[in-house]
XYZ file of C-alpha atoms in Angstrom:
570
model
C -12.581 -32.160 18.452
C -11.378 -28.774 17.172
C -13.342 -29.268 13.926
C -16.496 -30.031 15.930
C -16.062 -26.869 18.001
C -15.611 -24.842 14.806
C -18.743 -26.254 13.242
C -20.879 -25.180 16.204
C -19.370 -21.703 16.216
C -17.088 -22.113 19.267
C -13.978 -20.964 17.437
C -12.255 -19.472 20.478
C -12.513 -22.824 22.195
C -11.202 -24.593 19.092
C -8.163 -22.311 18.883
C -7.518 -22.653 22.632
C -7.590 -26.458 22.331
C -5.265 -26.512 19.302
C -2.941 -23.915 20.822
C -2.483 -25.994 23.968
C -1.720 -29.154 22.021
C 0.703 -27.271 19.742
C 2.612 -25.805 22.709
C 2.900 -29.279 24.182
C 4.263 -30.705 20.905
C 6.803 -27.896 20.644
C 7.986 -28.471 24.194
C 8.589 -32.138 23.371
C 10.237 -31.312 20.047
C 7.865 -33.663 18.194
C 8.317 -32.388 14.628
C 5.716 -34.643 13.036
C 3.033 -33.583 15.521
C 4.056 -29.908 15.254
C 3.669 -30.115 11.475
C 0.214 -31.688 11.693
C -1.098 -29.396 14.438
C 0.334 -26.171 12.978
C -1.229 -27.066 9.625
C -4.657 -27.601 11.210
C -4.422 -24.459 13.343
C -3.250 -22.351 10.396
C -6.015 -23.704 8.187
C -8.635 -22.854 10.813
C -7.372 -19.281 10.967
C -7.414 -18.674 7.214
C -10.791 -20.338 6.685
C -12.414 -18.162 9.314
C -10.816 -14.858 8.379
C -7.464 -14.737 10.173
C -4.950 -14.777 7.324
C -2.307 -12.866 9.281
C -2.437 -15.354 12.122
C -2.420 -18.262 9.662
C 0.783 -17.426 7.741
C 3.422 -18.137 10.446
C 1.631 -21.326 11.496
C 1.494 -22.680 7.957
C 5.127 -21.801 7.299
C 6.038 -23.681 10.479
C 3.978 -26.673 9.345
C 5.717 -26.735 5.951
C 9.210 -26.531 7.492
C 8.534 -29.327 9.980
C 6.796 -31.541 7.404
C 9.767 -31.172 5.055
C 12.129 -32.081 7.896
C 10.280 -35.351 8.650
C 9.501 -36.107 4.975
C 5.734 -35.922 5.523
C 4.588 -35.338 1.938
C 0.880 -35.244 2.758
C 1.172 -32.527 5.414
C 3.683 -30.650 3.224
C 1.178 -30.585 0.365
C -1.713 -29.516 2.603
C 0.348 -26.768 4.237
C 1.495 -25.474 0.850
C -2.088 -25.373 -0.404
C -3.350 -23.339 2.524
C -0.333 -21.038 2.516
C -1.177 -20.223 -1.124
C -4.735 -19.349 -0.046
C -3.391 -17.241 2.834
C -0.957 -15.282 0.666
C -3.734 -14.550 -1.817
C -5.982 -13.174 0.919
C -3.121 -10.993 2.134
C -2.800 -9.521 -1.364
C 0.586 -11.099 -2.185
C -0.548 -12.574 -5.465
C 2.803 -13.405 -7.051
C 3.854 -15.390 -3.974
C 0.462 -17.097 -3.953
C 0.820 -18.186 -7.586
C 4.273 -19.652 -6.860
C 2.864 -21.659 -3.949
C -0.026 -22.929 -6.100
C 2.495 -24.217 -8.655
C 4.395 -25.953 -5.850
C 1.172 -27.545 -4.622
C 0.326 -28.741 -8.155
C 3.679 -30.567 -8.366
C 3.219 -32.085 -4.900
C -0.330 -33.265 -5.694
C 0.838 -34.824 -8.960
C 3.644 -36.669 -7.145
C 1.109 -38.011 -4.618
C -1.316 -39.102 -7.353
C -3.925 -36.775 -5.831
C -6.443 -36.003 -8.597
C -8.573 -33.736 -6.413
C -5.444 -31.912 -5.262
C -4.445 -31.251 -8.878
C -7.923 -29.861 -9.492
C -7.611 -27.558 -6.484
C -4.189 -26.360 -7.680
C -5.552 -25.529 -11.140
C -8.412 -23.721 -9.425
C -5.976 -21.634 -7.360
C -3.907 -20.699 -10.406
C -7.082 -19.842 -12.319
C -8.114 -17.479 -9.551
C -4.752 -15.707 -9.757
C -5.315 -15.246 -13.503
C -8.832 -13.971 -12.888
C -7.848 -11.222 -10.468
C -4.880 -10.294 -12.670
C -7.309 -9.500 -15.504
C -6.773 -12.561 -17.731
C -10.214 -14.230 -17.876
C -9.308 -16.476 -20.818
C -6.491 -18.115 -18.829
C -8.790 -18.270 -15.801
C -11.498 -20.001 -17.825
C -9.045 -22.632 -19.093
C -7.772 -23.282 -15.566
C -11.240 -23.578 -14.089
C -12.350 -25.930 -16.882
C -9.433 -28.234 -15.990
C -10.331 -27.940 -12.309
C -14.011 -28.826 -12.874
C -13.004 -31.830 -14.965
C -10.613 -33.116 -12.274
C -13.038 -32.413 -9.413
C -16.158 -33.811 -11.074
C -16.127 -37.109 -9.165
C -14.834 -35.848 -5.826
C -17.149 -36.457 -2.845
C -16.230 -32.967 -1.615
C -18.927 -31.095 -3.551
C -17.960 -27.814 -1.906
C -14.605 -27.780 -3.696
C -16.339 -28.442 -7.009
C -18.732 -25.571 -6.245
C -15.776 -23.203 -5.770
C -14.405 -24.219 -9.169
C -17.795 -23.785 -10.853
C -18.170 -20.356 -9.235
C -14.768 -19.296 -10.547
C -15.659 -20.591 -13.989
C -18.845 -18.532 -13.889
C -16.875 -15.401 -13.020
C -14.440 -16.055 -15.864
C -17.303 -16.535 -18.355
C -18.854 -13.303 -17.121
C -15.617 -11.358 -17.614
C -15.446 -12.783 -21.138
C -18.985 -11.565 -21.869
C -20.495 -15.091 -21.933
C -23.284 -14.210 -19.513
C -25.632 -17.153 -20.054
C -22.770 -19.585 -19.449
C -21.944 -17.666 -16.275
C -25.564 -17.849 -15.123
C -25.626 -21.608 -15.751
C -22.555 -22.119 -13.526
C -23.974 -20.067 -10.648
C -27.434 -21.656 -10.948
C -25.932 -25.151 -10.860
C -24.095 -24.339 -7.624
C -27.217 -22.762 -6.123
C -29.432 -25.739 -6.945
C -27.012 -28.452 -5.774
C -25.977 -26.575 -2.620
C -29.591 -25.996 -1.629
C -30.426 -29.658 -2.228
C -27.445 -30.782 -0.114
C -28.054 -28.154 2.589
C -24.651 -26.475 2.136
C -25.622 -22.960 3.179
C -22.219 -21.351 2.601
C -22.139 -22.267 -1.090
C -25.791 -21.412 -1.529
C -24.949 -17.935 -0.201
C -22.052 -17.559 -2.652
C -24.243 -18.644 -5.532
C -26.988 -16.209 -4.536
C -24.482 -13.362 -4.365
C -23.030 -14.210 -7.771
C -26.468 -14.479 -9.346
C -27.309 -11.096 -7.843
C -24.121 -9.556 -9.229
C -24.882 -10.935 -12.671
C -28.468 -9.651 -12.636
C -27.240 -6.244 -11.457
C -24.696 -6.038 -14.277
C -27.249 -7.136 -16.871
C -29.684 -4.426 -15.779
C -32.107 -6.047 -13.341
C -31.235 -4.593 -9.904
C -34.699 -5.381 -8.543
C -34.032 -9.104 -8.874
C -30.397 -8.600 -7.828
C -31.357 -7.092 -4.460
C -33.360 -10.216 -3.609
C -30.297 -12.394 -4.276
C -28.052 -10.080 -2.224
C -30.392 -10.069 0.757
C -30.609 -13.860 0.741
C -26.815 -14.145 0.468
C -26.264 -11.696 3.318
C -28.726 -13.589 5.521
C -26.988 -16.914 4.872
C -23.449 -15.539 5.273
C -24.139 -13.708 8.534
C -25.199 -17.010 10.037
C -21.842 -18.528 9.015
C -19.638 -15.610 10.202
C -16.013 -15.099 8.999
C -15.413 -12.864 5.983
C -18.118 -14.280 3.757
C -20.723 -11.659 4.719
C -18.545 -8.793 3.423
C -19.219 -9.197 -0.300
C -23.035 -9.335 -0.080
C -22.865 -6.419 2.379
C -20.980 -4.372 -0.222
C -23.526 -5.322 -2.832
C -26.347 -4.220 -0.538
C -24.537 -0.901 -0.111
C -24.429 -0.604 -3.894
C -28.190 -1.087 -4.046
C -28.682 1.461 -1.233
C -26.600 3.986 -3.147
C -28.602 3.575 -6.332
C -31.770 4.013 -4.282
C -30.246 7.325 -3.058
C -30.030 6.065 0.531
C -26.509 7.458 0.640
C -25.997 7.714 4.402
C -27.039 4.072 4.832
C -24.715 2.985 2.023
C -21.770 4.886 3.539
C -22.402 3.419 6.993
C -22.543 -0.117 5.550
C -19.249 0.398 3.734
C -17.503 1.915 6.759
C -18.415 -1.255 8.699
C -17.031 -3.371 5.873
C -13.785 -1.382 5.740
C -13.223 -1.805 9.479
C -13.674 -5.567 9.113
C -11.275 -5.697 6.144
C -8.550 -3.835 8.028
C -8.981 -5.955 11.137
C -8.899 -9.201 9.181
C -6.210 -8.156 6.705
C -8.494 -8.699 3.691
C -6.572 -6.532 1.218
C -8.477 -7.901 -1.794
C -11.838 -6.811 -0.364
C -10.513 -3.574 1.140
C -9.796 -2.127 -2.305
C -13.314 -2.822 -3.499
C -14.834 -1.321 -0.332
C -12.663 1.805 -0.650
C -13.714 2.305 -4.276
C -17.403 1.909 -3.464
C -17.223 4.230 -0.475
C -15.454 6.784 -2.684
C -18.286 6.628 -5.222
C -20.832 7.092 -2.445
C -18.935 10.129 -1.116
C -18.908 11.528 -4.633
C -22.698 11.163 -4.784
C -22.863 13.031 -1.461
C -20.927 15.925 -2.971
C -17.744 15.175 -1.013
C -15.414 14.993 -4.019
C -12.137 15.685 -2.216
C -12.752 12.813 0.206
C -13.789 10.607 -2.721
C -10.519 11.319 -4.525
C -8.464 10.331 -1.486
C -10.411 7.092 -1.118
C -9.886 6.208 -4.795
C -6.152 6.854 -4.448
C -5.955 4.685 -1.328
C -7.665 1.880 -3.220
C -5.349 2.113 -6.236
C -2.295 2.219 -3.951
C -3.089 -1.385 -2.959
C -1.718 -2.462 -6.355
C -2.176 -6.119 -7.393
C -3.945 -6.882 -4.099
C -7.001 -5.118 -5.500
C -9.248 -7.145 -7.804
C -9.244 -5.990 -11.435
C -12.942 -5.021 -11.847
C -12.798 -2.892 -8.687
C -9.558 -1.327 -9.963
C -11.411 -0.293 -13.123
C -14.132 1.367 -11.042
C -11.490 3.224 -9.024
C -9.630 4.400 -12.136
C -12.815 5.774 -13.714
C -13.965 7.310 -10.439
C -10.641 9.060 -9.878
C -10.777 10.423 -13.423
C -14.221 11.893 -12.684
C -12.977 13.555 -9.489
C -9.842 14.966 -11.120
C -11.848 16.291 -14.072
C -14.210 18.140 -11.725
C -11.350 19.604 -9.717
C -8.645 20.210 -12.333
C -10.136 19.724 -15.793
C -9.947 17.075 -18.550
C -6.172 17.314 -19.116
C -5.406 16.336 -15.520
C -8.087 13.617 -15.654
C -6.554 12.135 -18.811
C -3.100 12.130 -17.173
C -4.523 10.301 -14.150
C -6.241 7.776 -16.400
C -3.074 7.091 -18.381
C -1.023 6.771 -15.210
C -3.328 4.185 -13.651
C -4.495 2.246 -16.719
C -1.574 2.427 -19.189
C -1.385 -0.981 -20.872
C 2.355 -1.593 -20.544
C 2.520 -0.412 -16.947
C -0.593 -2.363 -15.972
C 0.874 -5.540 -17.460
C 4.161 -5.005 -15.608
C 2.354 -4.530 -12.300
C -0.003 -7.453 -12.863
C -3.089 -5.204 -12.820
C -4.573 -5.674 -16.279
C -8.295 -5.010 -16.494
C -11.022 -7.397 -17.737
C -11.978 -6.833 -21.361
C -15.300 -5.058 -20.741
C -13.771 -2.778 -18.102
C -10.745 -2.032 -20.296
C -13.043 -1.039 -23.165
C -15.016 1.244 -20.860
C -11.777 2.906 -19.729
C -10.757 3.317 -23.375
C -14.066 5.050 -24.108
C -13.449 7.374 -21.169
C -10.059 8.287 -22.642
C -11.822 9.149 -25.867
C -14.351 11.425 -24.174
C -11.567 13.272 -22.334
C -9.632 13.780 -25.564
C -12.791 15.159 -27.141
C -13.251 17.562 -24.213
C -9.663 18.725 -24.832
C -10.503 19.616 -28.426
C -8.704 16.625 -29.955
C -11.544 14.919 -31.855
C -9.316 12.952 -34.220
C -7.365 11.302 -31.385
C -10.630 10.759 -29.517
C -12.179 9.125 -32.582
C -9.579 6.340 -32.637
C -10.075 5.557 -28.948
C -13.864 5.551 -29.136
C -13.992 3.487 -32.320
C -11.708 0.874 -30.741
C -13.795 0.763 -27.556
C -17.068 0.441 -29.471
C -15.645 -2.295 -31.708
C -14.328 -4.271 -28.720
C -17.658 -3.986 -26.887
C -19.468 -5.190 -30.009
C -17.175 -8.238 -30.194
C -17.807 -8.936 -26.507
C -21.564 -8.847 -27.115
C -22.245 -6.119 -24.523
C -24.836 -4.195 -26.527
C -25.994 -1.663 -23.958
C -22.485 -0.352 -23.272
C -22.012 0.588 -26.936
C -24.516 3.448 -26.769
C -22.223 5.810 -24.842
C -19.131 5.359 -27.057
C -21.253 5.701 -30.220
C -22.770 8.951 -28.918
C -19.299 10.360 -28.207
C -18.082 9.024 -31.559
C -20.808 11.055 -33.245
C -19.649 14.188 -31.444
C -16.149 13.592 -32.806
C -17.480 13.238 -36.346
C -19.489 16.400 -35.936
C -16.460 18.315 -34.617
C -14.466 17.097 -37.647
C -17.115 18.434 -40.019
C -18.580 15.020 -40.863
C -22.285 15.405 -40.012
C -23.389 12.459 -42.180
C -21.058 10.077 -40.351
C -22.135 11.568 -37.015
C -25.788 10.983 -37.878
C -25.048 7.383 -38.930
C -23.340 6.688 -35.572
C -26.232 8.168 -33.597
C -28.839 6.265 -35.579
C -26.876 3.042 -35.025
C -26.800 3.756 -31.300
C -30.555 4.420 -31.317
C -31.195 1.091 -33.051
C -29.035 -0.739 -30.477
C -30.915 0.920 -27.620
C -34.318 0.194 -29.147
C -33.496 -3.440 -29.983
C -32.622 -4.331 -26.389
C -35.601 -6.510 -25.525
C -34.525 -7.111 -21.896
C -36.051 -4.598 -19.462
C -35.271 -4.277 -15.728
C -38.081 -5.538 -13.502
C -37.723 -2.780 -10.937
C -39.723 0.338 -12.006
C -37.076 2.720 -10.684
C -34.477 1.032 -12.832
C -36.688 1.239 -15.894
C -36.655 4.987 -15.326
C -32.872 4.958 -14.914
C -32.410 3.120 -18.205
C -34.438 5.785 -19.991
C -32.308 8.484 -18.393
C -29.144 6.878 -19.778
C -30.524 7.154 -23.304
C -31.369 10.862 -23.029
C -27.818 11.891 -23.863
C -28.048 9.911 -27.085
C -31.382 11.390 -28.136
C -30.404 14.923 -27.130
C -27.421 14.675 -29.477
C -29.513 13.058 -32.211
C -32.255 15.701 -32.054
C -29.696 18.518 -32.134
C -28.033 17.061 -35.211
C -31.323 16.448 -37.032
C -32.335 20.073 -36.452
C -29.139 21.260 -38.191
C -28.467 18.654 -40.919
C -28.803 18.131 -43.742
C -29.008 21.823 -44.513
C -30.479 21.031 -47.930
C -33.729 20.039 -46.196
C -36.214 22.805 -45.348
C -36.226 23.802 -41.693
C -39.741 22.434 -41.204
C -38.722 19.008 -42.519
C -35.715 18.911 -40.175
C -38.045 19.778 -37.267
C -40.409 16.974 -38.303
C -37.592 14.388 -38.311
C -36.391 15.561 -34.889
C -39.914 15.460 -33.435
C -40.458 11.918 -34.690
C -37.174 10.740 -33.122
C -38.239 12.165 -29.771
C -41.499 10.218 -30.007
C -39.584 6.975 -30.573
C -37.694 7.594 -27.330
C -40.829 8.513 -25.402
C -42.831 5.587 -26.773
C -40.108 3.106 -25.857
C -39.756 4.382 -22.272
C -43.550 4.431 -21.871
C -43.815 0.836 -23.092
C -41.148 -0.192 -20.596
C -43.023 1.460 -17.717
C -46.208 -0.367 -18.702
C -44.644 -3.843 -18.684
C -45.494 -6.244 -15.882
C -42.490 -7.515 -13.849
C -40.606 -10.248 -15.667
C -41.931 -9.271 -19.111
C -39.756 -8.295 -22.057
C -40.643 -6.195 -25.071
C -41.860 -8.291 -27.978
C -40.943 -7.903 -31.618
C -38.300 -5.868 -33.384
C -37.529 -2.250 -32.639
C -39.847 0.104 -34.573
C -37.884 1.833 -37.327
C -40.752 2.985 -39.537
C -43.227 5.679 -38.573
C -43.166 6.298 -34.806
C -46.336 5.582 -32.785
C -47.053 9.327 -32.555
C -45.845 10.984 -35.763
C -46.012 14.690 -36.502
C -48.002 14.213 -39.710
C -50.741 12.261 -37.896
C -50.943 14.789 -35.046
C -51.349 17.648 -37.511
C -53.783 15.760 -39.715
C -55.908 13.826 -37.197
C -55.496 15.271 -33.690
C -55.141 19.041 -33.585
C -58.050 21.418 -34.127
C -57.500 24.558 -36.157
C -57.084 26.741 -33.064
C -54.964 24.311 -31.020
C -51.221 24.118 -30.364
C -49.370 21.142 -28.878
C -46.356 21.896 -26.694
C -44.056 18.872 -26.356
C -40.838 19.080 -24.300
C -37.783 16.845 -24.368
C -35.334 17.446 -21.523
C -31.694 16.360 -21.673
C -29.027 16.917 -19.061
C -27.431 19.954 -20.743
C -29.919 20.874 -23.474
C -33.694 20.681 -23.765
C -36.029 21.211 -26.721
C -39.583 22.529 -26.788
C -41.675 21.688 -29.846
C -44.682 23.869 -30.664
C -46.983 22.100 -33.146
C -50.026 23.469 -34.907
C -51.919 22.064 -37.870
C -49.635 23.771 -40.344
C -46.338 24.313 -38.562
C -43.728 22.822 -36.186
C -41.370 25.201 -34.385
C -38.538 24.211 -32.046
C -36.865 26.226 -29.290
C -33.683 25.238 -27.491
C -33.742 25.535 -23.690
C -31.325 24.835 -20.809
C -31.013 21.221 -19.691
C -32.026 19.399 -16.550
C -28.969 20.539 -14.593
C -29.895 24.200 -15.048
C -33.668 23.743 -14.817
C -33.807 21.410 -11.797
C -33.888 24.162 -9.160
C -36.501 26.215 -11.008
C -38.722 23.246 -11.720
C -38.437 22.071 -8.106
C -39.487 25.505 -6.828
C -42.408 25.580 -9.260
C -43.598 22.149 -8.101
C -43.318 23.239 -4.471
C -45.440 26.307 -5.191
C -48.096 24.179 -6.890
C -48.218 21.486 -4.197
C -47.952 23.827 -1.183
C -48.981 27.334 -2.302
């Protein structure tokens, strides 16, 4: 009866019914019935978002089941207590209970129970930052659960396996896991698992650079989860807030996250609270409220192992940004070392996933470079770039390679610096995948401007054995490669990818051709390239190419905005 009331959304009535029966059993001293009823009542609470209410009930069920030698109820109570402890952020206790449940399921000959236990232990490994162990656990779980009639449990294992593959950089394998869940859940009409699959597909698309497609998945997931209630709607809501922030709808994003935080505190969802705090902090930073952002990041990191590892990485990097703005790179580096030191992180059970750890390592390198320690920075950046290459995350290598080049240049090694920048340019140009959303195509081009600003500056100075005009020609041609690539991306229809290999010969618009075929004798072409901190203006005539350095976008934004206002509304 209680299950039927739950299924139709009458949870208050279900709890009232179970509470009355449990009080009656306690008054009679019927231990077997107390064990069974407390287990059911506790399970209902944890499934529908009441972990704090669930814990004492499940502990009571376990004690009474042990007293009457009820192995089945003891196993079920142990399983759900492990889930409850995990949701309350007490991960070490949760892992111990999952190991107890595995032994109980094995003693009962419960194959599905063993699969669920492996799944629980795999999840503990995943949030502790050990995706390889998580993958192995989930593979065992999927194998054991393959024939179970409870397809929902198999879907949970497949979802976890997809997350583990994603953290290991095996993105197509991750997509296959999520798509399998989505397809089977939709066919069977299991809306809850369809929602989870849609959210995970959206997260994967967002990470791989297609936020336009990701938003569609998030909206569908949020719609499905809201209909189900409980805590499930929180994750897609946070993802929607992420999309709102990137669309510069900052007030909407902050309001969404404040609602999520209130729900996390009320429900005791420590694992989700850390992620919500970190995302709200980033939104406050975008709003120019850096002091508030720093406090939010610190609150998130103070949650310790209760906070999921990827969100911890975001908080560590965000706090470093805030501290650098307020107190400089030395203080930022100290904060980074304090929160992400390998030995300390291992001791606390807060190791980061490989991709996140490599990104943090690159950030260390950039801070060391800002402190005038290019040799120490070089080691960090080279390690980060090498690890990202091994993980197959091509796009993330561009930033470390650009900073690596700055180190080489500071150490008086311009040839090595140029080689690093040209390698980064090749990586950026060879990425055939392009975001479908036009705004995100623009954002991807913006990310590459730092690389090309550095490359153009170096080509204008080195090698000094080349005449100044030849150095200007090489720099101009590199700028045209960047502009041609971003223009081609803007012209693509949604869903299309760039065909062929990256152009490494003559650029589509080369200086020699412009001078020879395009310009008249009395004409001059002015071509600007604007980076964040430095811009370049090329002046090209038939016989000459001159270059002038100008302030970057940060300094020019106000002036350019005023000029546009004067033109549009004189």
